[in-house]
Amino acid sequence: DVQLVESGGYLVHPGGSLRLSCAASGFIFSIHEMNWVRQAPGKGLEWISYISSSGNTIYYADSVKGRFTISRDNAKNSLYLQMNSLRGEDTAVYYCARVHYYNSSASFDYWGQGTLVTVSS
Amino acid sequence: DIQMTQSPSSLSASVGDRVTITCRTSQSISSHLNWYQQKPGKAPKLLIYAASSLQSGVPSRFSGSGSGTDFTLAICSLQPEDSATYYCQQSYTTPRTFGQGTKLEIK
């Protein structure tokens, strides 16, 4: 079965850093594009970052550009999100999500259970 | 960025009813539109991809339609387990924006 398991969420002070991980299993991780999506408490879903299967193509939402870095290690079947200069508005549950293609149309077919990041003094 | 407008923001319906949720985009996205269901404390679940294709394992009472800028998620014969928040998402371009969500309550 496909599994995505996030970890690394924690309480951190404003201005601090955190690294999230997403461990993948049950599929060939190295051929799938991946994303991070977050959800602030009581709010909707916000896409924040994308990485291609090779890691050569990366995109960020404006809200995190210059502060967050997405990466992957295909040998370890793992996806990462390095978060620096954290702000209160970064408080959210962070999900990793796998990309599925159908006729060139992309969707997120598998999601992890999420990891909570709280930014507070 | 492509703006997504879902309506209604919430609705209440009874078991056995048919409901529709609409999603309008600020520019044409062809059929690059997905629908997700999210229950409290859980990760989102893909229901419909490419506007009208049913994800494997999703009950056939869920259906999607539309193209261009106007899309609809329909749920017929509502069941108690359909109580959830539903989100549309465009995959035409980056950022992959989501609608604000529609909270469905089963009376």
JSON list of C-alpha atoms in Angstrom, two decimals:
[
{"chain": "A", "resi": 1, "resn": "ASP", "atom": "CA", "xyz": [0.00, 0.00, 0.00]},
{"chain": "A", "resi": 2, "resn": "VAL", "atom": "CA", "xyz": [1.09, 3.53, -0.71]},
{"chain": "A", "resi": 3, "resn": "GLN", "atom": "CA", "xyz": [2.12, 5.32, 2.47]},
{"chain": "A", "resi": 4, "resn": "LEU", "atom": "CA", "xyz": [3.36, 8.81, 3.14]},
{"chain": "A", "resi": 5, "resn": "VAL", "atom": "CA", "xyz": [4.41, 9.58, 6.70]},
{"chain": "A", "resi": 6, "resn": "GLU", "atom": "CA", "xyz": [5.38, 13.10, 7.72]},
{"chain": "A", "resi": 7, "resn": "SER", "atom": "CA", "xyz": [7.49, 13.92, 10.75]},
{"chain": "A", "resi": 8, "resn": "GLY", "atom": "CA", "xyz": [9.40, 16.82, 12.24]},
{"chain": "A", "resi": 9, "resn": "GLY", "atom": "CA", "xyz": [6.59, 19.10, 13.28]},
{"chain": "A", "resi": 10, "resn": "TYR", "atom": "CA", "xyz": [7.24, 20.93, 16.54]},
{"chain": "A", "resi": 11, "resn": "LEU", "atom": "CA", "xyz": [6.75, 24.10, 18.55]},
{"chain": "A", "resi": 12, "resn": "VAL", "atom": "CA", "xyz": [9.29, 26.67, 17.40]},
{"chain": "A", "resi": 13, "resn": "HIS", "atom": "CA", "xyz": [9.88, 30.34, 18.18]},
{"chain": "A", "resi": 14, "resn": "PRO", "atom": "CA", "xyz": [9.37, 33.03, 15.54]},
{"chain": "A", "resi": 15, "resn": "GLY", "atom": "CA", "xyz": [12.49, 33.34, 13.44]},
{"chain": "A", "resi": 16, "resn": "GLY", "atom": "CA", "xyz": [13.41, 29.73, 14.09]},
{"chain": "A", "resi": 17, "resn": "SER", "atom": "CA", "xyz": [13.96, 26.83, 11.72]},
{"chain": "A", "resi": 18, "resn": "LEU", "atom": "CA", "xyz": [12.53, 23.38, 11.29]},
{"chain": "A", "resi": 19, "resn": "ARG", "atom": "CA", "xyz": [12.99, 20.50, 8.86]},
{"chain": "A", "resi": 20, "resn": "LEU", "atom": "CA", "xyz": [10.04, 18.33, 7.93]},
{"chain": "A", "resi": 21, "resn": "SER", "atom": "CA", "xyz": [10.41, 14.87, 6.44]},
{"chain": "A", "resi": 22, "resn": "CYS", "atom": "CA", "xyz": [8.02, 12.70, 4.46]},
{"chain": "A", "resi": 23, "resn": "ALA", "atom": "CA", "xyz": [8.85, 9.00, 4.26]},
{"chain": "A", "resi": 24, "resn": "ALA", "atom": "CA", "xyz": [7.37, 7.23, 1.26]},
{"chain": "A", "resi": 25, "resn": "SER", "atom": "CA", "xyz": [6.69, 3.53, 0.85]},
{"chain": "A", "resi": 26, "resn": "GLY", "atom": "CA", "xyz": [4.62, 1.18, -1.27]},
{"chain": "A", "resi": 27, "resn": "PHE", "atom": "CA", "xyz": [5.46, 2.81, -4.60]},
{"chain": "A", "resi": 28, "resn": "ILE", "atom": "CA", "xyz": [8.42, 3.80, -6.74]},
{"chain": "A", "resi": 29, "resn": "PHE", "atom": "CA", "xyz": [9.15, 7.15, -5.13]},
{"chain": "A", "resi": 30, "resn": "SER", "atom": "CA", "xyz": [11.83, 8.19, -7.62]},
{"chain": "A", "resi": 31, "resn": "ILE", "atom": "CA", "xyz": [9.39, 8.49, -10.53]},
{"chain": "A", "resi": 32, "resn": "HIS", "atom": "CA", "xyz": [6.77, 10.59, -8.77]},
{"chain": "A", "resi": 33, "resn": "GLU", "atom": "CA", "xyz": [6.56, 14.34, -8.43]},
{"chain": "A", "resi": 34, "resn": "MET", "atom": "CA", "xyz": [5.74, 15.54, -4.93]},
{"chain": "A", "resi": 35, "resn": "ASN", "atom": "CA", "xyz": [4.24, 18.54, -3.16]},
{"chain": "A", "resi": 36, "resn": "TRP", "atom": "CA", "xyz": [3.84, 20.12, 0.25]},
{"chain": "A", "resi": 37, "resn": "VAL", "atom": "CA", "xyz": [0.43, 21.51, 1.20]},
{"chain": "A", "resi": 38, "resn": "ARG", "atom": "CA", "xyz": [-0.41, 23.18, 4.50]},
{"chain": "A", "resi": 39, "resn": "GLN", "atom": "CA", "xyz": [-3.54, 23.98, 6.45]},
{"chain": "A", "resi": 40, "resn": "ALA", "atom": "CA", "xyz": [-3.65, 26.61, 9.17]},
{"chain": "A", "resi": 41, "resn": "PRO", "atom": "CA", "xyz": [-5.95, 25.84, 12.11]},
{"chain": "A", "resi": 42, "resn": "GLY", "atom": "CA", "xyz": [-9.58, 26.11, 11.02]},
{"chain": "A", "resi": 43, "resn": "LYS", "atom": "CA", "xyz": [-8.58, 27.29, 7.53]},
{"chain": "A", "resi": 44, "resn": "GLY", "atom": "CA", "xyz": [-8.44, 25.87, 4.03]},
{"chain": "A", "resi": 45, "resn": "LEU", "atom": "CA", "xyz": [-5.72, 24.15, 2.07]},
{"chain": "A", "resi": 46, "resn": "GLU", "atom": "CA", "xyz": [-2.72, 26.07, 0.77]},
{"chain": "A", "resi": 47, "resn": "TRP", "atom": "CA", "xyz": [-0.28, 24.60, -1.74]},
{"chain": "A", "resi": 48, "resn": "ILE", "atom": "CA", "xyz": [3.26, 25.68, -0.85]},
{"chain": "A", "resi": 49, "resn": "SER", "atom": "CA", "xyz": [5.82, 23.75, -2.88]},
{"chain": "A", "resi": 50, "resn": "TYR", "atom": "CA", "xyz": [6.45, 21.27, -5.71]},
{"chain": "A", "resi": 51, "resn": "ILE", "atom": "CA", "xyz": [9.45, 19.16, -6.71]},
{"chain": "A", "resi": 52, "resn": "SER", "atom": "CA", "xyz": [9.91, 17.08, -9.84]},
{"chain": "A", "resi": 53, "resn": "SER", "atom": "CA", "xyz": [10.85, 13.42, -9.70]},
{"chain": "A", "resi": 54, "resn": "SER", "atom": "CA", "xyz": [14.53, 14.18, -10.25]},
{"chain": "A", "resi": 55, "resn": "GLY", "atom": "CA", "xyz": [14.53, 17.24, -8.03]},
{"chain": "A", "resi": 56, "resn": "ASN", "atom": "CA", "xyz": [15.59, 19.47, -10.90]},
{"chain": "A", "resi": 57, "resn": "THR", "atom": "CA", "xyz": [12.38, 21.49, -11.07]},
{"chain": "A", "resi": 58, "resn": "ILE", "atom": "CA", "xyz": [11.05, 23.25, -7.99]},
{"chain": "A", "resi": 59, "resn": "TYR", "atom": "CA", "xyz": [8.27, 25.76, -7.38]},
{"chain": "A", "resi": 60, "resn": "TYR", "atom": "CA", "xyz": [7.17, 27.70, -4.30]},
{"chain": "A", "resi": 61, "resn": "ALA", "atom": "CA", "xyz": [4.19, 29.73, -3.26]},
{"chain": "A", "resi": 62, "resn": "ASP", "atom": "CA", "xyz": [5.01, 33.40, -2.80]},
{"chain": "A", "resi": 63, "resn": "SER", "atom": "CA", "xyz": [4.17, 33.09, 0.90]},
{"chain": "A", "resi": 64, "resn": "VAL", "atom": "CA", "xyz": [7.20, 30.83, 1.52]},
{"chain": "A", "resi": 65, "resn": "LYS", "atom": "CA", "xyz": [9.59, 31.72, -1.31]},
{"chain": "A", "resi": 66, "resn": "GLY", "atom": "CA", "xyz": [13.06, 32.55, -0.02]},
{"chain": "A", "resi": 67, "resn": "ARG", "atom": "CA", "xyz": [12.34, 31.00, 3.40]},
{"chain": "A", "resi": 68, "resn": "PHE", "atom": "CA", "xyz": [11.43, 27.38, 2.64]},
{"chain": "A", "resi": 69, "resn": "THR", "atom": "CA", "xyz": [13.43, 24.83, 0.64]},
{"chain": "A", "resi": 70, "resn": "ILE", "atom": "CA", "xyz": [11.99, 21.61, -0.75]},
{"chain": "A", "resi": 71, "resn": "SER", "atom": "CA", "xyz": [14.28, 18.68, -1.51]},
{"chain": "A", "resi": 72, "resn": "ARG", "atom": "CA", "xyz": [14.20, 14.92, -1.91]},
{"chain": "A", "resi": 73, "resn": "ASP", "atom": "CA", "xyz": [16.47, 11.91, -1.54]},
{"chain": "A", "resi": 74, "resn": "ASN", "atom": "CA", "xyz": [15.29, 9.22, -3.93]},
{"chain": "A", "resi": 75, "resn": "ALA", "atom": "CA", "xyz": [17.74, 6.71, -2.47]},
{"chain": "A", "resi": 76, "resn": "LYS", "atom": "CA", "xyz": [16.03, 7.14, 0.90]},
{"chain": "A", "resi": 77, "resn": "ASN", "atom": "CA", "xyz": [12.48, 7.46, -0.49]},
{"chain": "A", "resi": 78, "resn": "SER", "atom": "CA", "xyz": [12.15, 10.73, 1.36]},
{"chain": "A", "resi": 79, "resn": "LEU", "atom": "CA", "xyz": [10.88, 14.25, 0.77]},
{"chain": "A", "resi": 80, "resn": "TYR", "atom": "CA", "xyz": [11.94, 17.21, 2.89]},
{"chain": "A", "resi": 81, "resn": "LEU", "atom": "CA", "xyz": [10.92, 20.77, 3.66]},
{"chain": "A", "resi": 82, "resn": "GLN", "atom": "CA", "xyz": [13.49, 23.02, 5.28]},
{"chain": "A", "resi": 83, "resn": "MET", "atom": "CA", "xyz": [11.68, 25.95, 6.88]},
{"chain": "A", "resi": 84, "resn": "ASN", "atom": "CA", "xyz": [13.65, 29.02, 7.97]},
{"chain": "A", "resi": 85, "resn": "SER", "atom": "CA", "xyz": [12.66, 32.42, 9.35]},
{"chain": "A", "resi": 86, "resn": "LEU", "atom": "CA", "xyz": [9.41, 30.98, 10.61]},
{"chain": "A", "resi": 87, "resn": "ARG", "atom": "CA", "xyz": [6.49, 33.28, 11.35]},
{"chain": "A", "resi": 88, "resn": "GLY", "atom": "CA", "xyz": [3.27, 32.92, 13.28]},
{"chain": "A", "resi": 89, "resn": "GLU", "atom": "CA", "xyz": [1.34, 32.61, 10.03]},
{"chain": "A", "resi": 90, "resn": "ASP", "atom": "CA", "xyz": [3.33, 29.47, 9.20]},
{"chain": "A", "resi": 91, "resn": "THR", "atom": "CA", "xyz": [1.51, 27.66, 12.01]},
{"chain": "A", "resi": 92, "resn": "ALA", "atom": "CA", "xyz": [-0.29, 24.82, 10.24]},
{"chain": "A", "resi": 93, "resn": "VAL", "atom": "CA", "xyz": [-0.55, 21.14, 9.60]},
{"chain": "A", "resi": 94, "resn": "TYR", "atom": "CA", "xyz": [1.86, 20.29, 6.80]},
{"chain": "A", "resi": 95, "resn": "TYR", "atom": "CA", "xyz": [1.01, 17.51, 4.36]},
{"chain": "A", "resi": 96, "resn": "CYS", "atom": "CA", "xyz": [3.13, 15.86, 1.71]},
{"chain": "A", "resi": 97, "resn": "ALA", "atom": "CA", "xyz": [1.19, 14.74, -1.36]},
{"chain": "A", "resi": 98, "resn": "ARG", "atom": "CA", "xyz": [2.02, 12.59, -4.38]},
{"chain": "A", "resi": 99, "resn": "VAL", "atom": "CA", "xyz": [1.24, 13.73, -7.90]},
{"chain": "A", "resi": 100, "resn": "HIS", "atom": "CA", "xyz": [-0.90, 11.59, -10.21]},
{"chain": "A", "resi": 101, "resn": "TYR", "atom": "CA", "xyz": [-1.25, 12.32, -13.92]},
{"chain": "A", "resi": 102, "resn": "TYR", "atom": "CA", "xyz": [-4.17, 11.57, -16.22]},
{"chain": "A", "resi": 103, "resn": "ASN", "atom": "CA", "xyz": [-4.02, 12.90, -19.77]},
{"chain": "A", "resi": 104, "resn": "SER", "atom": "CA", "xyz": [-1.47, 15.52, -18.64]},
{"chain": "A", "resi": 105, "resn": "SER", "atom": "CA", "xyz": [-3.80, 16.68, -15.87]},
{"chain": "A", "resi": 106, "resn": "ALA", "atom": "CA", "xyz": [-2.27, 16.50, -12.39]},
{"chain": "A", "resi": 107, "resn": "SER", "atom": "CA", "xyz": [-3.89, 15.74, -9.08]},
{"chain": "A", "resi": 108, "resn": "PHE", "atom": "CA", "xyz": [-2.72, 14.78, -5.60]},
{"chain": "A", "resi": 109, "resn": "ASP", "atom": "CA", "xyz": [-3.74, 11.15, -5.20]},
{"chain": "A", "resi": 110, "resn": "TYR", "atom": "CA", "xyz": [-2.05, 10.22, -1.93]},
{"chain": "A", "resi": 111, "resn": "TRP", "atom": "CA", "xyz": [-1.50, 12.38, 1.14]},
{"chain": "A", "resi": 112, "resn": "GLY", "atom": "CA", "xyz": [0.32, 11.84, 4.39]},
{"chain": "A", "resi": 113, "resn": "GLN", "atom": "CA", "xyz": [-1.43, 12.21, 7.73]},
{"chain": "A", "resi": 114, "resn": "GLY", "atom": "CA", "xyz": [0.18, 15.60, 8.33]},
{"chain": "A", "resi": 115, "resn": "THR", "atom": "CA", "xyz": [2.56, 17.03, 10.89]},
{"chain": "A", "resi": 116, "resn": "LEU", "atom": "CA", "xyz": [1.76, 20.08, 13.03]},
{"chain": "A", "resi": 117, "resn": "VAL", "atom": "CA", "xyz": [4.10, 23.06, 13.06]},
{"chain": "A", "resi": 118, "resn": "THR", "atom": "CA", "xyz": [3.41, 25.68, 15.71]},
{"chain": "A", "resi": 119, "resn": "VAL", "atom": "CA", "xyz": [5.28, 28.97, 15.60]},
{"chain": "A", "resi": 120, "resn": "SER", "atom": "CA", "xyz": [4.88, 30.84, 18.86]},
{"chain": "A", "resi": 121, "resn": "SER", "atom": "CA", "xyz": [6.93, 32.61, 21.48]},
{"chain": "B", "resi": 1, "resn": "ASP", "atom": "CA", "xyz": [-2.47, 33.42, -9.79]},
{"chain": "B", "resi": 2, "resn": "ILE", "atom": "CA", "xyz": [-5.73, 31.68, -10.67]},
{"chain": "B", "resi": 3, "resn": "GLN", "atom": "CA", "xyz": [-8.48, 32.51, -8.18]},
{"chain": "B", "resi": 4, "resn": "MET", "atom": "CA", "xyz": [-10.92, 29.80, -7.16]},
{"chain": "B", "resi": 5, "resn": "THR", "atom": "CA", "xyz": [-14.42, 30.59, -5.95]},
{"chain": "B", "resi": 6, "resn": "GLN", "atom": "CA", "xyz": [-16.48, 27.81, -4.43]},
{"chain": "B", "resi": 7, "resn": "SER", "atom": "CA", "xyz": [-20.15, 28.04, -3.59]},
{"chain": "B", "resi": 8, "resn": "PRO", "atom": "CA", "xyz": [-21.86, 27.63, -1.32]},
{"chain": "B", "resi": 9, "resn": "SER", "atom": "CA", "xyz": [-19.44, 27.93, 1.59]},
{"chain": "B", "resi": 10, "resn": "SER", "atom": "CA", "xyz": [-21.67, 25.62, 3.59]},
{"chain": "B", "resi": 11, "resn": "LEU", "atom": "CA", "xyz": [-24.81, 23.60, 3.10]},
{"chain": "B", "resi": 12, "resn": "SER", "atom": "CA", "xyz": [-27.04, 21.22, 4.99]},
{"chain": "B", "resi": 13, "resn": "ALA", "atom": "CA", "xyz": [-28.88, 18.32, 3.40]},
{"chain": "B", "resi": 14, "resn": "SER", "atom": "CA", "xyz": [-30.62, 15.12, 4.34]},
{"chain": "B", "resi": 15, "resn": "VAL", "atom": "CA", "xyz": [-29.69, 11.51, 3.77]},
{"chain": "B", "resi": 16, "resn": "GLY", "atom": "CA", "xyz": [-30.78, 10.55, 0.27]},
{"chain": "B", "resi": 17, "resn": "ASP", "atom": "CA", "xyz": [-30.66, 14.10, -1.12]},
{"chain": "B", "resi": 18, "resn": "ARG", "atom": "CA", "xyz": [-28.67, 15.24, -4.11]},
{"chain": "B", "resi": 19, "resn": "VAL", "atom": "CA", "xyz": [-26.37, 18.22, -3.66]},
{"chain": "B", "resi": 20, "resn": "THR", "atom": "CA", "xyz": [-24.12, 20.21, -5.96]},
{"chain": "B", "resi": 21, "resn": "ILE", "atom": "CA", "xyz": [-21.08, 22.32, -5.20]},
{"chain": "B", "resi": 22, "resn": "THR", "atom": "CA", "xyz": [-19.74, 24.72, -7.78]},
{"chain": "B", "resi": 23, "resn": "CYS", "atom": "CA", "xyz": [-16.24, 26.00, -8.41]},
{"chain": "B", "resi": 24, "resn": "ARG", "atom": "CA", "xyz": [-15.48, 28.94, -10.65]},
{"chain": "B", "resi": 25, "resn": "THR", "atom": "CA", "xyz": [-11.97, 29.89, -11.76]},
{"chain": "B", "resi": 26, "resn": "SER", "atom": "CA", "xyz": [-10.69, 33.34, -12.66]},
{"chain": "B", "resi": 27, "resn": "GLN", "atom": "CA", "xyz": [-9.42, 32.11, -16.03]},
{"chain": "B", "resi": 28, "resn": "SER", "atom": "CA", "xyz": [-9.96, 29.09, -18.23]},
{"chain": "B", "resi": 29, "resn": "ILE", "atom": "CA", "xyz": [-8.24, 25.95, -16.99]},
{"chain": "B", "resi": 30, "resn": "SER", "atom": "CA", "xyz": [-9.62, 23.48, -19.52]},
{"chain": "B", "resi": 31, "resn": "SER", "atom": "CA", "xyz": [-10.35, 20.33, -17.47]},
{"chain": "B", "resi": 32, "resn": "HIS", "atom": "CA", "xyz": [-7.48, 20.70, -14.99]},
{"chain": "B", "resi": 33, "resn": "LEU", "atom": "CA", "xyz": [-9.73, 20.64, -11.96]},
{"chain": "B", "resi": 34, "resn": "ASN", "atom": "CA", "xyz": [-9.75, 18.27, -9.00]},
{"chain": "B", "resi": 35, "resn": "TRP", "atom": "CA", "xyz": [-12.10, 17.72, -6.06]},
{"chain": "B", "resi": 36, "resn": "TYR", "atom": "CA", "xyz": [-11.06, 16.60, -2.59]},
{"chain": "B", "resi": 37, "resn": "GLN", "atom": "CA", "xyz": [-12.98, 15.56, 0.50]},
{"chain": "B", "resi": 38, "resn": "GLN", "atom": "CA", "xyz": [-11.62, 16.28, 3.96]},
{"chain": "B", "resi": 39, "resn": "LYS", "atom": "CA", "xyz": [-13.03, 15.06, 7.25]},
{"chain": "B", "resi": 40, "resn": "PRO", "atom": "CA", "xyz": [-12.06, 16.68, 10.57]},
{"chain": "B", "resi": 41, "resn": "GLY", "atom": "CA", "xyz": [-8.57, 15.74, 11.69]},
{"chain": "B", "resi": 42, "resn": "LYS", "atom": "CA", "xyz": [-7.88, 13.80, 8.51]},
{"chain": "B", "resi": 43, "resn": "ALA", "atom": "CA", "xyz": [-5.88, 14.37, 5.34]},
{"chain": "B", "resi": 44, "resn": "PRO", "atom": "CA", "xyz": [-7.71, 15.37, 2.17]},
{"chain": "B", "resi": 45, "resn": "LYS", "atom": "CA", "xyz": [-8.84, 12.55, -0.09]},
{"chain": "B", "resi": 46, "resn": "LEU", "atom": "CA", "xyz": [-8.95, 12.77, -3.87]},
{"chain": "B", "resi": 47, "resn": "LEU", "atom": "CA", "xyz": [-12.47, 12.25, -5.22]},
{"chain": "B", "resi": 48, "resn": "ILE", "atom": "CA", "xyz": [-12.48, 13.54, -8.79]},
{"chain": "B", "resi": 49, "resn": "TYR", "atom": "CA", "xyz": [-9.56, 14.37, -11.08]},
{"chain": "B", "resi": 50, "resn": "ALA", "atom": "CA", "xyz": [-9.43, 16.01, -14.49]},
{"chain": "B", "resi": 51, "resn": "ALA", "atom": "CA", "xyz": [-12.87, 17.53, -13.81]},
{"chain": "B", "resi": 52, "resn": "SER", "atom": "CA", "xyz": [-14.90, 14.35, -14.29]},
{"chain": "B", "resi": 53, "resn": "SER", "atom": "CA", "xyz": [-12.82, 11.21, -13.63]},
{"chain": "B", "resi": 54, "resn": "LEU", "atom": "CA", "xyz": [-13.73, 9.26, -10.52]},
{"chain": "B", "resi": 55, "resn": "GLN", "atom": "CA", "xyz": [-10.77, 8.26, -8.37]},
{"chain": "B", "resi": 56, "resn": "SER", "atom": "CA", "xyz": [-10.46, 4.53, -7.74]},
{"chain": "B", "resi": 57, "resn": "GLY", "atom": "CA", "xyz": [-12.43, 3.40, -4.70]},
{"chain": "B", "resi": 58, "resn": "VAL", "atom": "CA", "xyz": [-14.66, 6.48, -4.58]},
{"chain": "B", "resi": 59, "resn": "PRO", "atom": "CA", "xyz": [-18.40, 5.69, -4.60]},
{"chain": "B", "resi": 60, "resn": "SER", "atom": "CA", "xyz": [-20.18, 6.32, -7.87]},
{"chain": "B", "resi": 61, "resn": "ARG", "atom": "CA", "xyz": [-22.63, 8.70, -6.17]},
{"chain": "B", "resi": 62, "resn": "PHE", "atom": "CA", "xyz": [-19.87, 11.31, -6.58]},
{"chain": "B", "resi": 63, "resn": "SER", "atom": "CA", "xyz": [-19.52, 12.90, -10.00]},
{"chain": "B", "resi": 64, "resn": "GLY", "atom": "CA", "xyz": [-17.79, 15.91, -11.52]},
{"chain": "B", "resi": 65, "resn": "SER", "atom": "CA", "xyz": [-18.47, 18.00, -14.58]},
{"chain": "B", "resi": 66, "resn": "GLY", "atom": "CA", "xyz": [-17.46, 21.20, -16.30]},
{"chain": "B", "resi": 67, "resn": "SER", "atom": "CA", "xyz": [-14.62, 22.72, -18.25]},
{"chain": "B", "resi": 68, "resn": "GLY", "atom": "CA", "xyz": [-13.17, 26.14, -18.85]},
{"chain": "B", "resi": 69, "resn": "THR", "atom": "CA", "xyz": [-14.08, 28.22, -15.81]},
{"chain": "B", "resi": 70, "resn": "ASP", "atom": "CA", "xyz": [-17.16, 26.52, -14.34]},
{"chain": "B", "resi": 71, "resn": "PHE", "atom": "CA", "xyz": [-17.16, 23.18, -12.58]},
{"chain": "B", "resi": 72, "resn": "THR", "atom": "CA", "xyz": [-19.56, 21.16, -10.47]},
{"chain": "B", "resi": 73, "resn": "LEU", "atom": "CA", "xyz": [-19.25, 18.39, -7.92]},
{"chain": "B", "resi": 74, "resn": "ALA", "atom": "CA", "xyz": [-22.47, 16.45, -7.49]},
{"chain": "B", "resi": 75, "resn": "ILE", "atom": "CA", "xyz": [-23.26, 13.98, -4.76]},
{"chain": "B", "resi": 76, "resn": "CYS", "atom": "CA", "xyz": [-26.43, 11.99, -5.19]},
{"chain": "B", "resi": 77, "resn": "SER", "atom": "CA", "xyz": [-28.12, 9.82, -2.60]},
{"chain": "B", "resi": 78, "resn": "LEU", "atom": "CA", "xyz": [-26.29, 11.48, 0.29]},
{"chain": "B", "resi": 79, "resn": "GLN", "atom": "CA", "xyz": [-24.97, 9.22, 3.03]},
{"chain": "B", "resi": 80, "resn": "PRO", "atom": "CA", "xyz": [-24.07, 10.17, 6.62]},
{"chain": "B", "resi": 81, "resn": "GLU", "atom": "CA", "xyz": [-20.38, 9.57, 5.89]},
{"chain": "B", "resi": 82, "resn": "ASP", "atom": "CA", "xyz": [-20.44, 12.31, 3.22]},
{"chain": "B", "resi": 83, "resn": "SER", "atom": "CA", "xyz": [-20.37, 14.91, 5.98]},
{"chain": "B", "resi": 84, "resn": "ALA", "atom": "CA", "xyz": [-17.09, 16.70, 5.26]},
{"chain": "B", "resi": 85, "resn": "THR", "atom": "CA", "xyz": [-15.50, 19.76, 3.72]},
{"chain": "B", "resi": 86, "resn": "TYR", "atom": "CA", "xyz": [-15.01, 19.67, -0.03]},
{"chain": "B", "resi": 87, "resn": "TYR", "atom": "CA", "xyz": [-12.28, 21.55, -1.92]},
{"chain": "B", "resi": 88, "resn": "CYS", "atom": "CA", "xyz": [-11.70, 22.18, -5.58]},
{"chain": "B", "resi": 89, "resn": "GLN", "atom": "CA", "xyz": [-8.14, 22.65, -6.89]},
{"chain": "B", "resi": 90, "resn": "GLN", "atom": "CA", "xyz": [-6.80, 23.75, -10.23]},
{"chain": "B", "resi": 91, "resn": "SER", "atom": "CA", "xyz": [-3.77, 22.03, -11.73]},
{"chain": "B", "resi": 92, "resn": "TYR", "atom": "CA", "xyz": [-3.53, 24.17, -14.86]},
{"chain": "B", "resi": 93, "resn": "THR", "atom": "CA", "xyz": [-0.67, 26.23, -13.54]},
{"chain": "B", "resi": 94, "resn": "THR", "atom": "CA", "xyz": [1.46, 26.96, -10.50]},
{"chain": "B", "resi": 95, "resn": "PRO", "atom": "CA", "xyz": [0.54, 27.88, -7.79]},
{"chain": "B", "resi": 96, "resn": "ARG", "atom": "CA", "xyz": [-1.89, 24.95, -7.53]},
{"chain": "B", "resi": 97, "resn": "THR", "atom": "CA", "xyz": [-4.64, 26.98, -5.89]},
{"chain": "B", "resi": 98, "resn": "PHE", "atom": "CA", "xyz": [-7.51, 25.53, -3.89]},
{"chain": "B", "resi": 99, "resn": "GLY", "atom": "CA", "xyz": [-11.01, 26.82, -3.40]},
{"chain": "B", "resi": 100, "resn": "GLN", "atom": "CA", "xyz": [-11.94, 28.03, 0.07]},
{"chain": "B", "resi": 101, "resn": "GLY", "atom": "CA", "xyz": [-13.93, 24.89, 0.81]},
{"chain": "B", "resi": 102, "resn": "THR", "atom": "CA", "xyz": [-17.59, 23.91, 1.17]},
{"chain": "B", "resi": 103, "resn": "LYS", "atom": "CA", "xyz": [-18.69, 22.39, 4.46]},
{"chain": "B", "resi": 104, "resn": "LEU", "atom": "CA", "xyz": [-21.43, 19.81, 3.98]},
{"chain": "B", "resi": 105, "resn": "GLU", "atom": "CA", "xyz": [-23.57, 18.88, 6.95]},
{"chain": "B", "resi": 106, "resn": "ILE", "atom": "CA", "xyz": [-25.90, 15.91, 6.91]},
{"chain": "B", "resi": 107, "resn": "LYS", "atom": "CA", "xyz": [-29.10, 16.62, 8.85]}
]
